[in-house]
Amino acid sequence: MGDHKDQQPVRVGAAVRRRRRALELTLAVVAERSGLSVPFLSQVENDRARPSRTSLEKLADALRTTAVELLAAADPACSVDVVRADDTSEPDFAPRVRSLVRGHHQLHASEFTGDHEAGREFQHRNDELMYVADGAVEVEAEGRAYRLGRGDTLYLTGGVRHRWRATVPDTRVVVVAVAEHIEAVHDRQR
């Protein structure tokens, strides 16, 4: 028995709702564009009905996307997945990145061990949180420098330019971010 089932039914409702809201459309407008009824669309968005392939394609057309894109942004019906720690018996001092979440979800989480491309600047569309599990890092964000030690966190809103580097050996940093495909950030006024 494994930790992850590959044959999970897909819940497309949340992806449909996110896309519809991102386009600022009502259910009535999507119904008119797709030829599907408002009650049926409501049931789809609330995962009480699963659209046929044909209905999903009509819905995707009405939302100016494709059925493949909607399925890729969909949530699996079972949302429990275990990602086991590496079972390496000998320490590996090379920098590495380990994904803490499998698949296509609303959140991405990665564990960085050691240093990485310290000069590389990042600017993500959505918010992210950095947590220093071990060691220490220096973060430069919007022209200011921050020193973080074990147990410290740094929250960055979407659009903030930043770069970071480990300042001690064996540093481990966990980064959790809202996925790029999510319309979580609306034009922020600065």
JSON list of C-alpha atoms in Angstrom, two decimals:
[
{"chain": "A", "resi": 1, "resn": "MET", "atom": "CA", "xyz": [0.00, 0.00, 0.00]},
{"chain": "A", "resi": 2, "resn": "GLY", "atom": "CA", "xyz": [1.53, 3.33, -1.08]},
{"chain": "A", "resi": 3, "resn": "ASP", "atom": "CA", "xyz": [1.26, 6.82, 0.25]},
{"chain": "A", "resi": 4, "resn": "HIS", "atom": "CA", "xyz": [-0.12, 8.28, -2.97]},
{"chain": "A", "resi": 5, "resn": "LYS", "atom": "CA", "xyz": [-2.87, 7.00, -5.27]},
{"chain": "A", "resi": 6, "resn": "ASP", "atom": "CA", "xyz": [-2.33, 7.87, -8.91]},
{"chain": "A", "resi": 7, "resn": "GLN", "atom": "CA", "xyz": [-5.91, 7.07, -9.99]},
{"chain": "A", "resi": 8, "resn": "GLN", "atom": "CA", "xyz": [-7.73, 9.79, -8.05]},
{"chain": "A", "resi": 9, "resn": "PRO", "atom": "CA", "xyz": [-10.89, 11.39, -9.43]},
{"chain": "A", "resi": 10, "resn": "VAL", "atom": "CA", "xyz": [-10.24, 14.99, -10.37]},
{"chain": "A", "resi": 11, "resn": "ARG", "atom": "CA", "xyz": [-12.25, 17.89, -8.91]},
{"chain": "A", "resi": 12, "resn": "VAL", "atom": "CA", "xyz": [-12.33, 20.55, -11.60]},
{"chain": "A", "resi": 13, "resn": "GLY", "atom": "CA", "xyz": [-14.82, 22.84, -9.82]},
{"chain": "A", "resi": 14, "resn": "ALA", "atom": "CA", "xyz": [-12.31, 25.01, -7.96]},
{"chain": "A", "resi": 15, "resn": "ALA", "atom": "CA", "xyz": [-10.28, 25.52, -11.15]},
{"chain": "A", "resi": 16, "resn": "VAL", "atom": "CA", "xyz": [-13.42, 26.55, -13.06]},
{"chain": "A", "resi": 17, "resn": "ARG", "atom": "CA", "xyz": [-14.45, 28.96, -10.28]},
{"chain": "A", "resi": 18, "resn": "ARG", "atom": "CA", "xyz": [-10.94, 30.50, -10.06]},
{"chain": "A", "resi": 19, "resn": "ARG", "atom": "CA", "xyz": [-10.83, 31.02, -13.83]},
{"chain": "A", "resi": 20, "resn": "ARG", "atom": "CA", "xyz": [-14.35, 32.47, -13.98]},
{"chain": "A", "resi": 21, "resn": "ARG", "atom": "CA", "xyz": [-13.63, 34.89, -11.13]},
{"chain": "A", "resi": 22, "resn": "ALA", "atom": "CA", "xyz": [-10.27, 35.89, -12.63]},
{"chain": "A", "resi": 23, "resn": "LEU", "atom": "CA", "xyz": [-12.17, 36.89, -15.79]},
{"chain": "A", "resi": 24, "resn": "GLU", "atom": "CA", "xyz": [-14.82, 38.62, -13.63]},
{"chain": "A", "resi": 25, "resn": "LEU", "atom": "CA", "xyz": [-17.64, 36.64, -15.23]},
{"chain": "A", "resi": 26, "resn": "THR", "atom": "CA", "xyz": [-20.95, 35.62, -13.71]},
{"chain": "A", "resi": 27, "resn": "LEU", "atom": "CA", "xyz": [-22.33, 32.09, -13.96]},
{"chain": "A", "resi": 28, "resn": "ALA", "atom": "CA", "xyz": [-25.05, 33.49, -16.25]},
{"chain": "A", "resi": 29, "resn": "VAL", "atom": "CA", "xyz": [-22.48, 34.85, -18.71]},
{"chain": "A", "resi": 30, "resn": "VAL", "atom": "CA", "xyz": [-20.54, 31.57, -18.73]},
{"chain": "A", "resi": 31, "resn": "ALA", "atom": "CA", "xyz": [-23.82, 29.66, -19.22]},
{"chain": "A", "resi": 32, "resn": "GLU", "atom": "CA", "xyz": [-24.73, 31.86, -22.18]},
{"chain": "A", "resi": 33, "resn": "ARG", "atom": "CA", "xyz": [-21.27, 31.47, -23.76]},
{"chain": "A", "resi": 34, "resn": "SER", "atom": "CA", "xyz": [-21.11, 27.72, -23.20]},
{"chain": "A", "resi": 35, "resn": "GLY", "atom": "CA", "xyz": [-24.70, 26.67, -23.81]},
{"chain": "A", "resi": 36, "resn": "LEU", "atom": "CA", "xyz": [-24.73, 24.96, -20.39]},
{"chain": "A", "resi": 37, "resn": "SER", "atom": "CA", "xyz": [-27.26, 25.77, -17.67]},
{"chain": "A", "resi": 38, "resn": "VAL", "atom": "CA", "xyz": [-26.53, 27.95, -14.64]},
{"chain": "A", "resi": 39, "resn": "PRO", "atom": "CA", "xyz": [-27.61, 25.21, -12.18]},
{"chain": "A", "resi": 40, "resn": "PHE", "atom": "CA", "xyz": [-25.28, 22.70, -13.88]},
{"chain": "A", "resi": 41, "resn": "LEU", "atom": "CA", "xyz": [-22.35, 25.16, -13.81]},
{"chain": "A", "resi": 42, "resn": "SER", "atom": "CA", "xyz": [-23.01, 25.82, -10.13]},
{"chain": "A", "resi": 43, "resn": "GLN", "atom": "CA", "xyz": [-22.95, 22.07, -9.45]},
{"chain": "A", "resi": 44, "resn": "VAL", "atom": "CA", "xyz": [-19.67, 21.75, -11.38]},
{"chain": "A", "resi": 45, "resn": "GLU", "atom": "CA", "xyz": [-18.07, 24.60, -9.42]},
{"chain": "A", "resi": 46, "resn": "ASN", "atom": "CA", "xyz": [-19.18, 22.99, -6.14]},
{"chain": "A", "resi": 47, "resn": "ASP", "atom": "CA", "xyz": [-17.97, 19.52, -7.25]},
{"chain": "A", "resi": 48, "resn": "ARG", "atom": "CA", "xyz": [-21.50, 18.09, -7.13]},
{"chain": "A", "resi": 49, "resn": "ALA", "atom": "CA", "xyz": [-21.41, 17.30, -10.85]},
{"chain": "A", "resi": 50, "resn": "ARG", "atom": "CA", "xyz": [-18.60, 16.17, -13.13]},
{"chain": "A", "resi": 51, "resn": "PRO", "atom": "CA", "xyz": [-18.77, 17.56, -16.66]},
{"chain": "A", "resi": 52, "resn": "SER", "atom": "CA", "xyz": [-18.45, 15.24, -19.64]},
{"chain": "A", "resi": 53, "resn": "ARG", "atom": "CA", "xyz": [-15.52, 15.79, -21.99]},
{"chain": "A", "resi": 54, "resn": "THR", "atom": "CA", "xyz": [-17.78, 17.74, -24.36]},
{"chain": "A", "resi": 55, "resn": "SER", "atom": "CA", "xyz": [-19.20, 19.91, -21.55]},
{"chain": "A", "resi": 56, "resn": "LEU", "atom": "CA", "xyz": [-15.71, 20.57, -20.20]},
{"chain": "A", "resi": 57, "resn": "GLU", "atom": "CA", "xyz": [-14.56, 21.72, -23.65]},
{"chain": "A", "resi": 58, "resn": "LYS", "atom": "CA", "xyz": [-17.58, 24.06, -23.97]},
{"chain": "A", "resi": 59, "resn": "LEU", "atom": "CA", "xyz": [-16.87, 25.41, -20.51]},
{"chain": "A", "resi": 60, "resn": "ALA", "atom": "CA", "xyz": [-13.17, 25.91, -21.32]},
{"chain": "A", "resi": 61, "resn": "ASP", "atom": "CA", "xyz": [-14.05, 27.78, -24.52]},
{"chain": "A", "resi": 62, "resn": "ALA", "atom": "CA", "xyz": [-16.42, 30.04, -22.55]},
{"chain": "A", "resi": 63, "resn": "LEU", "atom": "CA", "xyz": [-13.60, 30.73, -20.09]},
{"chain": "A", "resi": 64, "resn": "ARG", "atom": "CA", "xyz": [-11.05, 31.41, -22.88]},
{"chain": "A", "resi": 65, "resn": "THR", "atom": "CA", "xyz": [-8.86, 28.46, -21.95]},
{"chain": "A", "resi": 66, "resn": "THR", "atom": "CA", "xyz": [-8.60, 24.76, -22.77]},
{"chain": "A", "resi": 67, "resn": "ALA", "atom": "CA", "xyz": [-9.92, 21.64, -21.09]},
{"chain": "A", "resi": 68, "resn": "VAL", "atom": "CA", "xyz": [-6.31, 20.54, -20.56]},
{"chain": "A", "resi": 69, "resn": "GLU", "atom": "CA", "xyz": [-5.52, 23.79, -18.71]},
{"chain": "A", "resi": 70, "resn": "LEU", "atom": "CA", "xyz": [-8.59, 23.39, -16.48]},
{"chain": "A", "resi": 71, "resn": "LEU", "atom": "CA", "xyz": [-7.67, 19.79, -15.69]},
{"chain": "A", "resi": 72, "resn": "ALA", "atom": "CA", "xyz": [-4.07, 20.79, -14.95]},
{"chain": "A", "resi": 73, "resn": "ALA", "atom": "CA", "xyz": [-5.32, 23.42, -12.46]},
{"chain": "A", "resi": 74, "resn": "ALA", "atom": "CA", "xyz": [-7.82, 20.99, -10.92]},
{"chain": "A", "resi": 75, "resn": "ASP", "atom": "CA", "xyz": [-7.54, 19.57, -7.43]},
{"chain": "A", "resi": 76, "resn": "PRO", "atom": "CA", "xyz": [-7.38, 15.80, -6.85]},
{"chain": "A", "resi": 77, "resn": "ALA", "atom": "CA", "xyz": [-10.36, 14.47, -4.87]},
{"chain": "A", "resi": 78, "resn": "CYS", "atom": "CA", "xyz": [-8.05, 13.02, -2.24]},
{"chain": "A", "resi": 79, "resn": "SER", "atom": "CA", "xyz": [-5.81, 15.74, -0.92]},
{"chain": "A", "resi": 80, "resn": "VAL", "atom": "CA", "xyz": [-3.52, 13.71, 1.32]},
{"chain": "A", "resi": 81, "resn": "ASP", "atom": "CA", "xyz": [-0.04, 12.95, 0.04]},
{"chain": "A", "resi": 82, "resn": "VAL", "atom": "CA", "xyz": [3.08, 12.10, 2.02]},
{"chain": "A", "resi": 83, "resn": "VAL", "atom": "CA", "xyz": [6.51, 13.10, 0.74]},
{"chain": "A", "resi": 84, "resn": "ARG", "atom": "CA", "xyz": [9.11, 11.13, 2.66]},
{"chain": "A", "resi": 85, "resn": "ALA", "atom": "CA", "xyz": [12.46, 12.55, 3.76]},
{"chain": "A", "resi": 86, "resn": "ASP", "atom": "CA", "xyz": [15.50, 11.43, 1.81]},
{"chain": "A", "resi": 87, "resn": "ASP", "atom": "CA", "xyz": [16.94, 8.16, 3.12]},
{"chain": "A", "resi": 88, "resn": "THR", "atom": "CA", "xyz": [20.58, 9.05, 2.52]},
{"chain": "A", "resi": 89, "resn": "SER", "atom": "CA", "xyz": [22.86, 7.37, 5.02]},
{"chain": "A", "resi": 90, "resn": "GLU", "atom": "CA", "xyz": [25.89, 9.51, 4.22]},
{"chain": "A", "resi": 91, "resn": "PRO", "atom": "CA", "xyz": [25.81, 13.30, 4.31]},
{"chain": "A", "resi": 92, "resn": "ASP", "atom": "CA", "xyz": [25.82, 15.02, 0.96]},
{"chain": "A", "resi": 93, "resn": "PHE", "atom": "CA", "xyz": [27.29, 18.52, 1.24]},
{"chain": "A", "resi": 94, "resn": "ALA", "atom": "CA", "xyz": [26.32, 19.60, -2.27]},
{"chain": "A", "resi": 95, "resn": "PRO", "atom": "CA", "xyz": [23.55, 22.20, -2.48]},
{"chain": "A", "resi": 96, "resn": "ARG", "atom": "CA", "xyz": [20.21, 20.66, -3.36]},
{"chain": "A", "resi": 97, "resn": "VAL", "atom": "CA", "xyz": [16.52, 21.43, -3.64]},
{"chain": "A", "resi": 98, "resn": "ARG", "atom": "CA", "xyz": [13.81, 18.99, -2.64]},
{"chain": "A", "resi": 99, "resn": "SER", "atom": "CA", "xyz": [10.17, 19.53, -3.51]},
{"chain": "A", "resi": 100, "resn": "LEU", "atom": "CA", "xyz": [7.93, 19.03, -0.48]},
{"chain": "A", "resi": 101, "resn": "VAL", "atom": "CA", "xyz": [4.72, 18.88, -2.51]},
{"chain": "A", "resi": 102, "resn": "ARG", "atom": "CA", "xyz": [4.04, 16.65, -5.51]},
{"chain": "A", "resi": 103, "resn": "GLY", "atom": "CA", "xyz": [1.81, 17.61, -8.38]},
{"chain": "A", "resi": 104, "resn": "HIS", "atom": "CA", "xyz": [0.04, 20.75, -9.49]},
{"chain": "A", "resi": 105, "resn": "HIS", "atom": "CA", "xyz": [-1.42, 22.50, -6.42]},
{"chain": "A", "resi": 106, "resn": "GLN", "atom": "CA", "xyz": [-2.20, 25.97, -5.09]},
{"chain": "A", "resi": 107, "resn": "LEU", "atom": "CA", "xyz": [0.93, 25.94, -2.92]},
{"chain": "A", "resi": 108, "resn": "HIS", "atom": "CA", "xyz": [4.49, 25.01, -3.74]},
{"chain": "A", "resi": 109, "resn": "ALA", "atom": "CA", "xyz": [6.95, 24.10, -1.01]},
{"chain": "A", "resi": 110, "resn": "SER", "atom": "CA", "xyz": [10.66, 23.38, -1.42]},
{"chain": "A", "resi": 111, "resn": "GLU", "atom": "CA", "xyz": [13.51, 22.64, 0.95]},
{"chain": "A", "resi": 112, "resn": "PHE", "atom": "CA", "xyz": [16.88, 24.16, 0.05]},
{"chain": "A", "resi": 113, "resn": "THR", "atom": "CA", "xyz": [19.92, 22.54, 1.67]},
{"chain": "A", "resi": 114, "resn": "GLY", "atom": "CA", "xyz": [23.29, 24.28, 1.47]},
{"chain": "A", "resi": 115, "resn": "ASP", "atom": "CA", "xyz": [23.78, 27.33, -0.68]},
{"chain": "A", "resi": 116, "resn": "HIS", "atom": "CA", "xyz": [22.27, 28.01, -4.09]},
{"chain": "A", "resi": 117, "resn": "GLU", "atom": "CA", "xyz": [22.74, 30.62, -6.81]},
{"chain": "A", "resi": 118, "resn": "ALA", "atom": "CA", "xyz": [23.22, 33.49, -4.36]},
{"chain": "A", "resi": 119, "resn": "GLY", "atom": "CA", "xyz": [23.35, 36.17, -7.07]},
{"chain": "A", "resi": 120, "resn": "ARG", "atom": "CA", "xyz": [20.08, 35.11, -8.66]},
{"chain": "A", "resi": 121, "resn": "GLU", "atom": "CA", "xyz": [17.24, 37.56, -8.14]},
{"chain": "A", "resi": 122, "resn": "PHE", "atom": "CA", "xyz": [13.67, 36.33, -7.76]},
{"chain": "A", "resi": 123, "resn": "GLN", "atom": "CA", "xyz": [10.37, 38.10, -8.26]},
{"chain": "A", "resi": 124, "resn": "HIS", "atom": "CA", "xyz": [7.31, 35.91, -7.88]},
{"chain": "A", "resi": 125, "resn": "ARG", "atom": "CA", "xyz": [3.81, 36.81, -8.89]},
{"chain": "A", "resi": 126, "resn": "ASN", "atom": "CA", "xyz": [2.29, 35.64, -5.60]},
{"chain": "A", "resi": 127, "resn": "ASP", "atom": "CA", "xyz": [3.23, 35.63, -1.92]},
{"chain": "A", "resi": 128, "resn": "GLU", "atom": "CA", "xyz": [5.86, 33.37, -0.36]},
{"chain": "A", "resi": 129, "resn": "LEU", "atom": "CA", "xyz": [7.20, 32.51, 3.06]},
{"chain": "A", "resi": 130, "resn": "MET", "atom": "CA", "xyz": [10.81, 31.56, 3.87]},
{"chain": "A", "resi": 131, "resn": "TYR", "atom": "CA", "xyz": [11.51, 29.54, 7.03]},
{"chain": "A", "resi": 132, "resn": "VAL", "atom": "CA", "xyz": [15.06, 28.83, 8.20]},
{"chain": "A", "resi": 133, "resn": "ALA", "atom": "CA", "xyz": [15.01, 25.28, 9.57]},
{"chain": "A", "resi": 134, "resn": "ASP", "atom": "CA", "xyz": [18.78, 25.15, 10.25]},
{"chain": "A", "resi": 135, "resn": "GLY", "atom": "CA", "xyz": [21.68, 27.54, 9.78]},
{"chain": "A", "resi": 136, "resn": "ALA", "atom": "CA", "xyz": [21.42, 31.16, 8.71]},
{"chain": "A", "resi": 137, "resn": "VAL", "atom": "CA", "xyz": [20.72, 33.22, 5.58]},
{"chain": "A", "resi": 138, "resn": "GLU", "atom": "CA", "xyz": [20.96, 36.77, 4.36]},
{"chain": "A", "resi": 139, "resn": "VAL", "atom": "CA", "xyz": [18.07, 38.03, 2.29]},
{"chain": "A", "resi": 140, "resn": "GLU", "atom": "CA", "xyz": [18.04, 41.20, 0.22]},
{"chain": "A", "resi": 141, "resn": "ALA", "atom": "CA", "xyz": [14.51, 42.38, -0.53]},
{"chain": "A", "resi": 142, "resn": "GLU", "atom": "CA", "xyz": [13.53, 45.71, -2.05]},
{"chain": "A", "resi": 143, "resn": "GLY", "atom": "CA", "xyz": [16.93, 47.21, -1.22]},
{"chain": "A", "resi": 144, "resn": "ARG", "atom": "CA", "xyz": [17.02, 46.12, 2.44]},
{"chain": "A", "resi": 145, "resn": "ALA", "atom": "CA", "xyz": [19.10, 43.32, 3.97]},
{"chain": "A", "resi": 146, "resn": "TYR", "atom": "CA", "xyz": [17.70, 40.85, 6.49]},
{"chain": "A", "resi": 147, "resn": "ARG", "atom": "CA", "xyz": [19.67, 38.31, 8.52]},
{"chain": "A", "resi": 148, "resn": "LEU", "atom": "CA", "xyz": [17.68, 35.23, 9.45]},
{"chain": "A", "resi": 149, "resn": "GLY", "atom": "CA", "xyz": [18.70, 32.46, 11.82]},
{"chain": "A", "resi": 150, "resn": "ARG", "atom": "CA", "xyz": [17.29, 29.09, 12.80]},
{"chain": "A", "resi": 151, "resn": "GLY", "atom": "CA", "xyz": [13.53, 29.34, 13.36]},
{"chain": "A", "resi": 152, "resn": "ASP", "atom": "CA", "xyz": [13.14, 32.77, 11.70]},
{"chain": "A", "resi": 153, "resn": "THR", "atom": "CA", "xyz": [10.63, 33.41, 8.92]},
{"chain": "A", "resi": 154, "resn": "LEU", "atom": "CA", "xyz": [10.38, 36.07, 6.24]},
{"chain": "A", "resi": 155, "resn": "TYR", "atom": "CA", "xyz": [7.14, 36.81, 4.40]},
{"chain": "A", "resi": 156, "resn": "LEU", "atom": "CA", "xyz": [7.31, 38.36, 0.95]},
{"chain": "A", "resi": 157, "resn": "THR", "atom": "CA", "xyz": [4.28, 39.68, -0.87]},
{"chain": "A", "resi": 158, "resn": "GLY", "atom": "CA", "xyz": [3.89, 39.04, -4.58]},
{"chain": "A", "resi": 159, "resn": "GLY", "atom": "CA", "xyz": [6.07, 41.21, -6.79]},
{"chain": "A", "resi": 160, "resn": "VAL", "atom": "CA", "xyz": [8.86, 41.82, -4.24]},
{"chain": "A", "resi": 161, "resn": "ARG", "atom": "CA", "xyz": [12.31, 41.46, -5.82]},
{"chain": "A", "resi": 162, "resn": "HIS", "atom": "CA", "xyz": [14.63, 39.45, -3.62]},
{"chain": "A", "resi": 163, "resn": "ARG", "atom": "CA", "xyz": [17.73, 37.28, -3.46]},
{"chain": "A", "resi": 164, "resn": "TRP", "atom": "CA", "xyz": [19.17, 35.18, -0.66]},
{"chain": "A", "resi": 165, "resn": "ARG", "atom": "CA", "xyz": [22.23, 33.19, 0.33]},
{"chain": "A", "resi": 166, "resn": "ALA", "atom": "CA", "xyz": [23.23, 30.79, 3.09]},
{"chain": "A", "resi": 167, "resn": "THR", "atom": "CA", "xyz": [25.80, 32.26, 5.48]},
{"chain": "A", "resi": 168, "resn": "VAL", "atom": "CA", "xyz": [26.73, 29.07, 7.37]},
{"chain": "A", "resi": 169, "resn": "PRO", "atom": "CA", "xyz": [27.28, 25.47, 6.19]},
{"chain": "A", "resi": 170, "resn": "ASP", "atom": "CA", "xyz": [24.42, 22.96, 6.35]},
{"chain": "A", "resi": 171, "resn": "THR", "atom": "CA", "xyz": [21.75, 25.65, 6.10]},
{"chain": "A", "resi": 172, "resn": "ARG", "atom": "CA", "xyz": [18.21, 24.37, 5.38]},
{"chain": "A", "resi": 173, "resn": "VAL", "atom": "CA", "xyz": [15.53, 26.78, 4.19]},
{"chain": "A", "resi": 174, "resn": "VAL", "atom": "CA", "xyz": [11.90, 25.88, 3.50]},
{"chain": "A", "resi": 175, "resn": "VAL", "atom": "CA", "xyz": [10.12, 28.10, 0.97]},
{"chain": "A", "resi": 176, "resn": "VAL", "atom": "CA", "xyz": [6.34, 27.94, 0.69]},
{"chain": "A", "resi": 177, "resn": "ALA", "atom": "CA", "xyz": [4.74, 29.96, -2.10]},
{"chain": "A", "resi": 178, "resn": "VAL", "atom": "CA", "xyz": [1.37, 30.45, -3.72]},
{"chain": "A", "resi": 179, "resn": "ALA", "atom": "CA", "xyz": [1.63, 28.78, -7.13]},
{"chain": "A", "resi": 180, "resn": "GLU", "atom": "CA", "xyz": [2.18, 30.99, -10.17]},
{"chain": "A", "resi": 181, "resn": "HIS", "atom": "CA", "xyz": [-1.00, 29.72, -11.89]},
{"chain": "A", "resi": 182, "resn": "ILE", "atom": "CA", "xyz": [-3.19, 31.05, -9.06]},
{"chain": "A", "resi": 183, "resn": "GLU", "atom": "CA", "xyz": [-4.71, 34.51, -9.48]},
{"chain": "A", "resi": 184, "resn": "ALA", "atom": "CA", "xyz": [-4.03, 35.37, -5.82]},
{"chain": "A", "resi": 185, "resn": "VAL", "atom": "CA", "xyz": [-2.65, 38.85, -6.40]},
{"chain": "A", "resi": 186, "resn": "HIS", "atom": "CA", "xyz": [-4.74, 41.60, -7.85]},
{"chain": "A", "resi": 187, "resn": "ASP", "atom": "CA", "xyz": [-3.05, 44.84, -8.84]},
{"chain": "A", "resi": 188, "resn": "ARG", "atom": "CA", "xyz": [-1.66, 46.07, -5.53]},
{"chain": "A", "resi": 189, "resn": "GLN", "atom": "CA", "xyz": [-1.37, 49.76, -5.09]},
{"chain": "A", "resi": 190, "resn": "ARG", "atom": "CA", "xyz": [2.09, 50.75, -3.86]}
]
